[in-house]
Amino acid sequence: MASQGKRQKTVVVGAGPVGALAALYAAQRDHDVEIYELRSDLRDPSTTPLNFSRSINLALSERGINAMRNSGQPDLIEKVLGETIAMRGRMIHGKSSSGEFTEQSQDYDVHGGALHAVDRGGLNKTLLDELETMPNVKFFFNHKLTGADFKNRKAWFEISHSESSKDTTGTRAREVEIEFDLMIGADGAHSAARYHLMKYARLDYEQTYIDTLWCEFSIEAKELKAGQDPASRFAISPNHLHIWPGKEFMFIAIPSSDGSFTCTLFLPSSHIATLENDPSTIPSFFDTYFPGVTSLIAPETLIHSFKSNPHLPLISIKCQPYHYGSSVVIIGDAAHAMVPFYGQGMNAGLEDVNVLFSILDSHTLPSSTLNASARAKALSAYSAYRQPDAHAINELALQNYTEMRASVISPLYKARKWLEEGLSVWLPGLGWRTKYSRVSFGNERYAEVVSSDDRQARLLLVVLGSVGVGAVGILGAGVWGLLAARRGRSVLDVVRIREVFGWLSG
């Protein structure tokens, strides 16, 4: 174990984006940092992802950006954002009654907020490259956590990958023992750190699989001709997250910087089984439920991707507490894996890092970084503080699947969004914001977002119940009139009011 007079030794298990950022925060605080990763160097293109897929593309939002902004590396966020594509909203694809393909843009935020499509591998490389420049950081790839003694702060790792890593018998991988002051487990939904933590902490644990599988597809970049704008590589708008809603399922596409789109099919297991039994029906299935996709992805390519790419489950995990004593804490998916429908999994994990080290800083003086008692109090405070927020975003992510696959085409959803955005712009004193805006474009605690949204919903219901449905139309007309006046319009757009509120009066 590290002794007094030496720098704190912090061990991070998991070298993904969350683990890498945690290592960066620890290194900035002058800890001796060691990063242990089950896989080979994640910057090596030959390294196989754990799920044998490129993974669902990531959307970086304010919480993740803020966590990197506070990392102590001034140029980091500029490097990261320089490799992203801004998505200002959703593009909803469908088909009109006349059979024509339709596209409807829905901005995420009336104030101009945007998500940033980011390549997971590129983000990981940027963070690991940053760490590699720091003299107090060491990497240990191909190291699998096999045991931990959190009372005596020891851990055991099995070294894999090469013949030279075998033990003296030549039959099994060699195991090494390490000592540490603090272990940060950032090793994903199937966390080994969490597994060993369960042996020490009285940890409540809940794991749920939803009845939806996902499969990856791709829209390839178009070939550029001499003199063409590089933006011409994109087959569809690069500044949107594209959704083909199917009510019970959906197909999405997220842009990549090379002009392609990473696409994901989310489908109940029974539908997957039907398509597996007869893959030749896949193009007709897409034509029925996801109009226009077969003009972007050739039917034979759709079939090949469906047959060759894995059909993977979606897991939701809640647990508490996240720590034991002064020696270990879990963050990111290891603590609160969630379904991907709010785009907050990585962002919540990066925010974990910022929150964790803010609390550690407030409890531990720089001159006493090895004070185990102070660190134990800090980790306990972190667990208590973070758990309500982690559980809240976990539930929000589940709820947002309904919004993405069905509600985005609902008049009720569109009317409430339009009304709330109008109130937030022209009556800012009310503090009114959409739930999505609070989650994705601010740093308000997730649990407080839920409370604020519930208050707003209750207020709308009170208005409806007290003065009748027609009053909402009048309120909408008033807001729209104010909007029109502010925009310099001389005539109230009655057609627009009827379009948005006509559903209320039947």
Coordinates of C-alpha atoms in Angstrom, one line a residue, residues 111-436:
H111 CA -32.0 28.7 -28.1
G112 CA -29.7 27.1 -30.6
G113 CA -28.3 24.2 -28.6
A114 CA -26.8 21.3 -30.6
L115 CA -25.6 17.9 -29.9
H116 CA -22.2 16.8 -31.3
A117 CA -21.9 13.6 -33.2
V118 CA -18.5 12.1 -32.1
D119 CA -16.7 8.9 -33.1
R120 CA -16.1 6.9 -30.0
G121 CA -12.7 5.7 -31.2
G122 CA -11.6 9.2 -32.1
L123 CA -12.6 10.6 -28.7
N124 CA -10.9 7.8 -26.9
K125 CA -7.7 8.3 -28.9
T126 CA -7.7 12.1 -28.1
L127 CA -8.0 11.4 -24.3
L128 CA -5.4 8.6 -24.3
D129 CA -3.0 10.7 -26.3
E130 CA -3.4 13.5 -23.8
L131 CA -2.7 11.1 -20.9
E132 CA 0.4 9.7 -22.7
T133 CA 2.1 13.1 -22.4
M134 CA 1.9 13.1 -18.6
P135 CA 4.9 11.6 -16.7
N136 CA 2.8 10.3 -13.8
V137 CA 0.5 8.1 -15.9
K138 CA 1.2 4.5 -16.9
F139 CA -0.9 2.2 -19.2
F140 CA -1.4 -1.5 -18.7
F141 CA -3.3 -3.0 -21.6
N142 CA -4.4 -6.7 -21.9
H143 CA -4.9 -6.7 -18.1
K144 CA -8.0 -8.4 -16.7
L145 CA -9.1 -7.6 -13.1
T146 CA -9.5 -11.0 -11.5
G147 CA -9.5 -10.2 -7.8
A148 CA -9.5 -7.3 -5.3
D149 CA -9.1 -6.9 -1.5
F150 CA -10.6 -3.5 -0.8
K151 CA -9.8 -3.6 2.9
N152 CA -6.0 -3.9 2.2
R153 CA -6.1 -2.1 -1.1
K154 CA -4.7 -4.8 -3.3
A155 CA -5.8 -6.1 -6.7
W156 CA -4.9 -8.9 -9.1
F157 CA -4.8 -8.7 -12.8
E158 CA -4.4 -11.5 -15.4
I159 CA -2.1 -10.6 -18.3
S160 CA -3.4 -11.9 -21.6
H161 CA -2.8 -11.6 -25.3
S162 CA 0.7 -13.1 -25.9
E163 CA 2.7 -16.3 -25.3
S164 CA 5.2 -14.3 -23.2
S165 CA 2.5 -13.5 -20.7
K166 CA 1.9 -17.2 -19.8
D167 CA 2.9 -18.4 -16.3
T168 CA 5.8 -20.9 -15.8
T169 CA 3.6 -23.9 -16.7
G170 CA 2.7 -22.3 -20.0
T171 CA -1.0 -23.2 -19.6
R172 CA -2.6 -20.0 -18.2
A173 CA -2.1 -16.3 -18.2
R174 CA 0.3 -14.8 -15.7
E175 CA -1.3 -12.8 -12.8
V176 CA 0.2 -9.8 -11.1
E177 CA -0.6 -8.2 -7.8
I178 CA -0.7 -4.4 -7.3
E179 CA -1.3 -2.0 -4.4
F180 CA -3.3 1.2 -4.6
D181 CA -4.8 4.0 -2.5
L182 CA -7.9 4.5 -4.7
M183 CA -9.4 2.3 -7.4
I184 CA -11.9 3.9 -9.8
G185 CA -13.9 1.3 -11.7
A186 CA -14.9 2.6 -15.1
D187 CA -15.1 -0.8 -16.9
G188 CA -18.6 -0.7 -18.3
A189 CA -21.9 -2.4 -17.8
H190 CA -20.4 -5.8 -17.1
S191 CA -17.9 -4.3 -14.7
A192 CA -15.4 -6.5 -12.9
A193 CA -14.7 -3.7 -10.4
R194 CA -18.4 -3.7 -9.5
Y195 CA -18.4 -7.5 -9.2
H196 CA -15.6 -7.4 -6.6
L197 CA -17.1 -4.3 -4.9
M198 CA -20.2 -6.4 -4.2
K199 CA -18.2 -8.6 -1.9
Y200 CA -17.5 -5.7 0.4
A201 CA -20.3 -3.2 0.2
R202 CA -23.9 -4.0 0.9
L203 CA -24.7 -3.0 -2.7
D204 CA -28.3 -3.0 -4.0
Y205 CA -28.3 -4.0 -7.6
E206 CA -31.0 -4.1 -10.3
Q207 CA -30.4 -5.2 -13.9
T208 CA -33.0 -5.1 -16.6
Y209 CA -33.0 -6.0 -20.3
I210 CA -35.6 -4.3 -22.4
D211 CA -37.4 -6.3 -25.1
T212 CA -35.5 -4.6 -27.9
L213 CA -32.3 -5.7 -29.8
W214 CA -30.1 -3.4 -31.9
C215 CA -28.2 -4.0 -35.1
E216 CA -25.8 -1.7 -36.9
F217 CA -26.0 -0.6 -40.5
S218 CA -24.2 2.1 -42.5
I219 CA -25.0 4.7 -45.1
E220 CA -21.8 5.1 -47.1
A221 CA -20.4 8.5 -48.1
K222 CA -20.9 9.6 -51.6
E223 CA -18.0 9.9 -53.9
L224 CA -16.7 13.4 -54.3
K225 CA -16.0 14.8 -57.7
A226 CA -13.3 17.4 -58.4
G227 CA -14.2 20.8 -57.1
Q228 CA -17.2 19.6 -55.1
D229 CA -18.0 20.9 -51.7
P230 CA -16.9 18.3 -49.1
A231 CA -20.4 18.5 -47.6
S232 CA -21.6 16.8 -50.8
R233 CA -20.3 13.5 -49.4
F234 CA -23.3 13.3 -47.1
A235 CA -26.3 11.5 -48.6
I236 CA -28.7 13.2 -46.2
S237 CA -28.4 16.2 -43.9
P238 CA -25.2 16.0 -41.7
N239 CA -26.6 18.3 -39.1
H240 CA -29.4 16.2 -37.9
L241 CA -30.0 12.9 -36.1
H242 CA -32.2 11.1 -38.5
I243 CA -35.1 9.0 -37.2
W244 CA -37.5 6.7 -39.0
P245 CA -40.2 6.2 -36.3
G246 CA -42.1 3.0 -36.4
K247 CA -44.1 3.4 -33.2
E248 CA -43.0 0.0 -31.7
F249 CA -39.5 0.3 -33.2
M250 CA -37.2 2.7 -35.1
F251 CA -34.2 3.2 -37.4
I252 CA -31.8 6.0 -36.8
A253 CA -28.7 7.5 -38.5
I254 CA -26.0 9.6 -37.0
P255 CA -23.4 11.4 -39.2
S256 CA -19.7 10.6 -39.2
S257 CA -16.9 13.1 -40.2
D258 CA -16.0 10.9 -43.2
G259 CA -19.4 11.5 -44.8
S260 CA -21.0 8.2 -43.8
F261 CA -23.8 7.6 -41.3
T262 CA -23.7 5.0 -38.6
C263 CA -27.3 3.6 -38.5
T264 CA -29.0 1.5 -35.8
L265 CA -32.1 -0.6 -36.1
F266 CA -34.0 -1.0 -32.7
L267 CA -36.5 -3.8 -32.9
P268 CA -38.4 -6.1 -30.5
S269 CA -36.9 -9.6 -30.3
S270 CA -39.9 -11.2 -31.9
H271 CA -39.5 -9.0 -35.0
I272 CA -35.8 -9.8 -35.1
A273 CA -36.6 -13.5 -35.0
T274 CA -39.1 -13.2 -37.9
L275 CA -36.5 -11.4 -40.0
E276 CA -33.8 -13.9 -39.1
N277 CA -36.0 -16.7 -40.3
D278 CA -36.4 -15.1 -43.7
P279 CA -33.8 -12.3 -44.3
S280 CA -35.1 -11.9 -47.9
T281 CA -38.0 -9.9 -46.4
I282 CA -35.8 -7.3 -44.9
P283 CA -36.0 -4.8 -47.8
S284 CA -39.8 -5.0 -47.9
F285 CA -39.9 -4.5 -44.1
F286 CA -37.8 -1.4 -44.4
D287 CA -39.9 -0.1 -47.3
T288 CA -43.0 -0.5 -45.2
Y289 CA -41.8 1.0 -41.9
F290 CA -38.7 3.1 -42.8
P291 CA -39.5 4.8 -46.2
G292 CA -36.6 5.9 -48.2
V293 CA -33.9 3.8 -46.5
T294 CA -33.6 1.4 -49.4
S295 CA -32.7 4.3 -51.6
L296 CA -29.8 5.1 -49.2
I297 CA -28.7 1.5 -48.5
A298 CA -28.9 -1.1 -51.2
P299 CA -31.4 -3.9 -50.4
E300 CA -28.6 -6.5 -50.7
T301 CA -26.4 -4.5 -48.3
L302 CA -29.3 -4.3 -45.8
I303 CA -29.6 -8.1 -45.9
H304 CA -25.8 -8.6 -45.6
S305 CA -25.5 -6.1 -42.6
F306 CA -28.4 -7.7 -40.8
K307 CA -27.0 -11.2 -41.3
S308 CA -23.4 -10.4 -40.5
N309 CA -23.7 -7.8 -37.7
P310 CA -24.7 -9.0 -34.2
H311 CA -28.1 -8.4 -32.7
L312 CA -27.3 -7.1 -29.3
P313 CA -29.4 -6.5 -26.2
L314 CA -29.9 -3.2 -24.3
I315 CA -29.3 -3.3 -20.6
S316 CA -30.3 -1.0 -17.8
I317 CA -28.5 -1.1 -14.5
K318 CA -29.1 0.6 -11.2
C319 CA -27.1 0.1 -8.0
Q320 CA -26.1 1.8 -4.8
P321 CA -23.8 2.7 -3.1
Y322 CA -21.0 3.3 -5.6
H323 CA -18.1 3.0 -3.1
Y324 CA -16.5 1.0 -0.3
G325 CA -14.6 2.8 2.4
S326 CA -11.8 5.0 1.1
S327 CA -10.5 2.5 -1.5
V328 CA -12.9 2.1 -4.4
V329 CA -15.6 3.9 -6.4
I330 CA -17.4 2.9 -9.6
I331 CA -18.5 5.4 -12.2
G332 CA -20.1 5.5 -15.7
D333 CA -21.8 2.3 -17.0
A334 CA -20.3 0.3 -14.2
A335 CA -22.5 2.3 -11.8
H336 CA -25.5 3.1 -14.0
A337 CA -25.7 1.6 -17.5
M338 CA -28.6 2.9 -19.4
V339 CA -30.3 2.4 -22.7
P340 CA -29.0 4.9 -25.4
F341 CA -32.2 6.8 -26.2
Y342 CA -31.4 10.1 -24.4
G343 CA -27.8 10.1 -25.7
Q344 CA -26.7 10.6 -22.1
G345 CA -24.8 7.4 -21.2
M346 CA -21.3 8.7 -22.0
N347 CA -22.3 12.3 -20.9
A348 CA -23.5 11.1 -17.5
G349 CA -20.3 9.1 -17.1
L350 CA -18.1 12.1 -17.9
E351 CA -20.2 14.2 -15.6
D352 CA -19.6 11.5 -12.9
V353 CA -15.9 12.3 -13.1
N354 CA -16.4 16.0 -12.7
V355 CA -18.8 15.5 -9.7
L356 CA -16.6 12.9 -8.1
F357 CA -13.4 15.0 -8.1
S358 CA -15.2 18.1 -7.1
I359 CA -16.4 16.3 -4.0
L360 CA -13.0 14.7 -3.4
D361 CA -11.4 18.2 -3.7
S362 CA -13.8 19.6 -1.1
H363 CA -13.0 16.9 1.4
T364 CA -9.3 16.4 0.9
L365 CA -6.6 19.1 1.2
P366 CA -3.8 18.9 -1.3
S367 CA -1.3 18.4 1.6
S368 CA -3.2 15.3 2.8
T369 CA -4.1 13.4 -0.4
L370 CA -3.4 10.1 1.4
N371 CA -5.8 10.8 4.3
A372 CA -8.0 7.7 4.0
S373 CA -10.6 9.0 6.5
A374 CA -11.2 12.2 4.5
R375 CA -11.3 10.2 1.2
A376 CA -13.9 7.8 2.7
K377 CA -16.1 10.7 3.7
A378 CA -15.8 12.1 0.2
L379 CA -16.7 8.8 -1.5
S380 CA -19.7 8.4 0.8
A381 CA -20.9 11.9 0.0
Y382 CA -20.4 11.1 -3.7
S383 CA -22.6 8.0 -3.5
A384 CA -25.3 9.8 -1.7
Y385 CA -25.3 12.8 -4.0
R386 CA -25.0 11.0 -7.3
Q387 CA -27.4 8.1 -6.9
P388 CA -30.7 10.1 -7.3
D389 CA -29.3 11.7 -10.5
A390 CA -28.1 8.4 -11.9
H391 CA -31.5 6.7 -11.3
A392 CA -33.3 9.7 -12.8
I393 CA -31.4 9.7 -16.1
N394 CA -31.7 5.9 -16.2
E395 CA -35.6 6.3 -16.2
L396 CA -35.5 9.2 -18.5
A397 CA -33.5 7.2 -21.1
L398 CA -36.2 4.4 -21.0
Q399 CA -39.0 7.0 -21.4
N400 CA -37.3 8.7 -24.3
Y401 CA -37.5 5.6 -26.4
T402 CA -41.2 6.1 -26.6
E403 CA -40.7 9.7 -27.6
M404 CA -38.2 8.9 -30.4
R405 CA -40.1 6.0 -31.9
A406 CA -43.7 7.4 -31.5
S407 CA -44.2 10.7 -29.8
V408 CA -42.1 12.8 -32.4
I409 CA -45.0 12.4 -34.8
S410 CA -47.7 13.1 -32.2
P411 CA -49.6 16.5 -32.4
L412 CA -49.7 16.6 -28.6
Y413 CA -45.9 16.2 -28.3
K414 CA -45.3 18.9 -31.0
A415 CA -47.8 21.3 -29.5
R416 CA -46.4 21.1 -25.9
K417 CA -42.8 21.5 -27.3
W418 CA -43.8 24.5 -29.3
L419 CA -45.6 26.1 -26.4
E420 CA -42.9 25.5 -23.9
E421 CA -40.2 26.8 -26.2
G422 CA -42.3 29.9 -26.9
L423 CA -42.6 30.6 -23.2
S424 CA -38.9 30.0 -22.6
V425 CA -38.0 32.6 -25.2
W426 CA -40.5 35.4 -24.6
L427 CA -41.3 34.9 -20.9
P428 CA -37.9 33.9 -19.6
G429 CA -38.8 35.0 -16.1
L430 CA -41.0 31.9 -15.8
G431 CA -37.9 29.7 -16.0
W432 CA -39.7 27.5 -18.5
R433 CA -37.6 25.0 -20.5
T434 CA -38.3 21.8 -22.2
K435 CA -37.1 18.6 -20.4
Y436 CA -34.9 17.8 -23.4

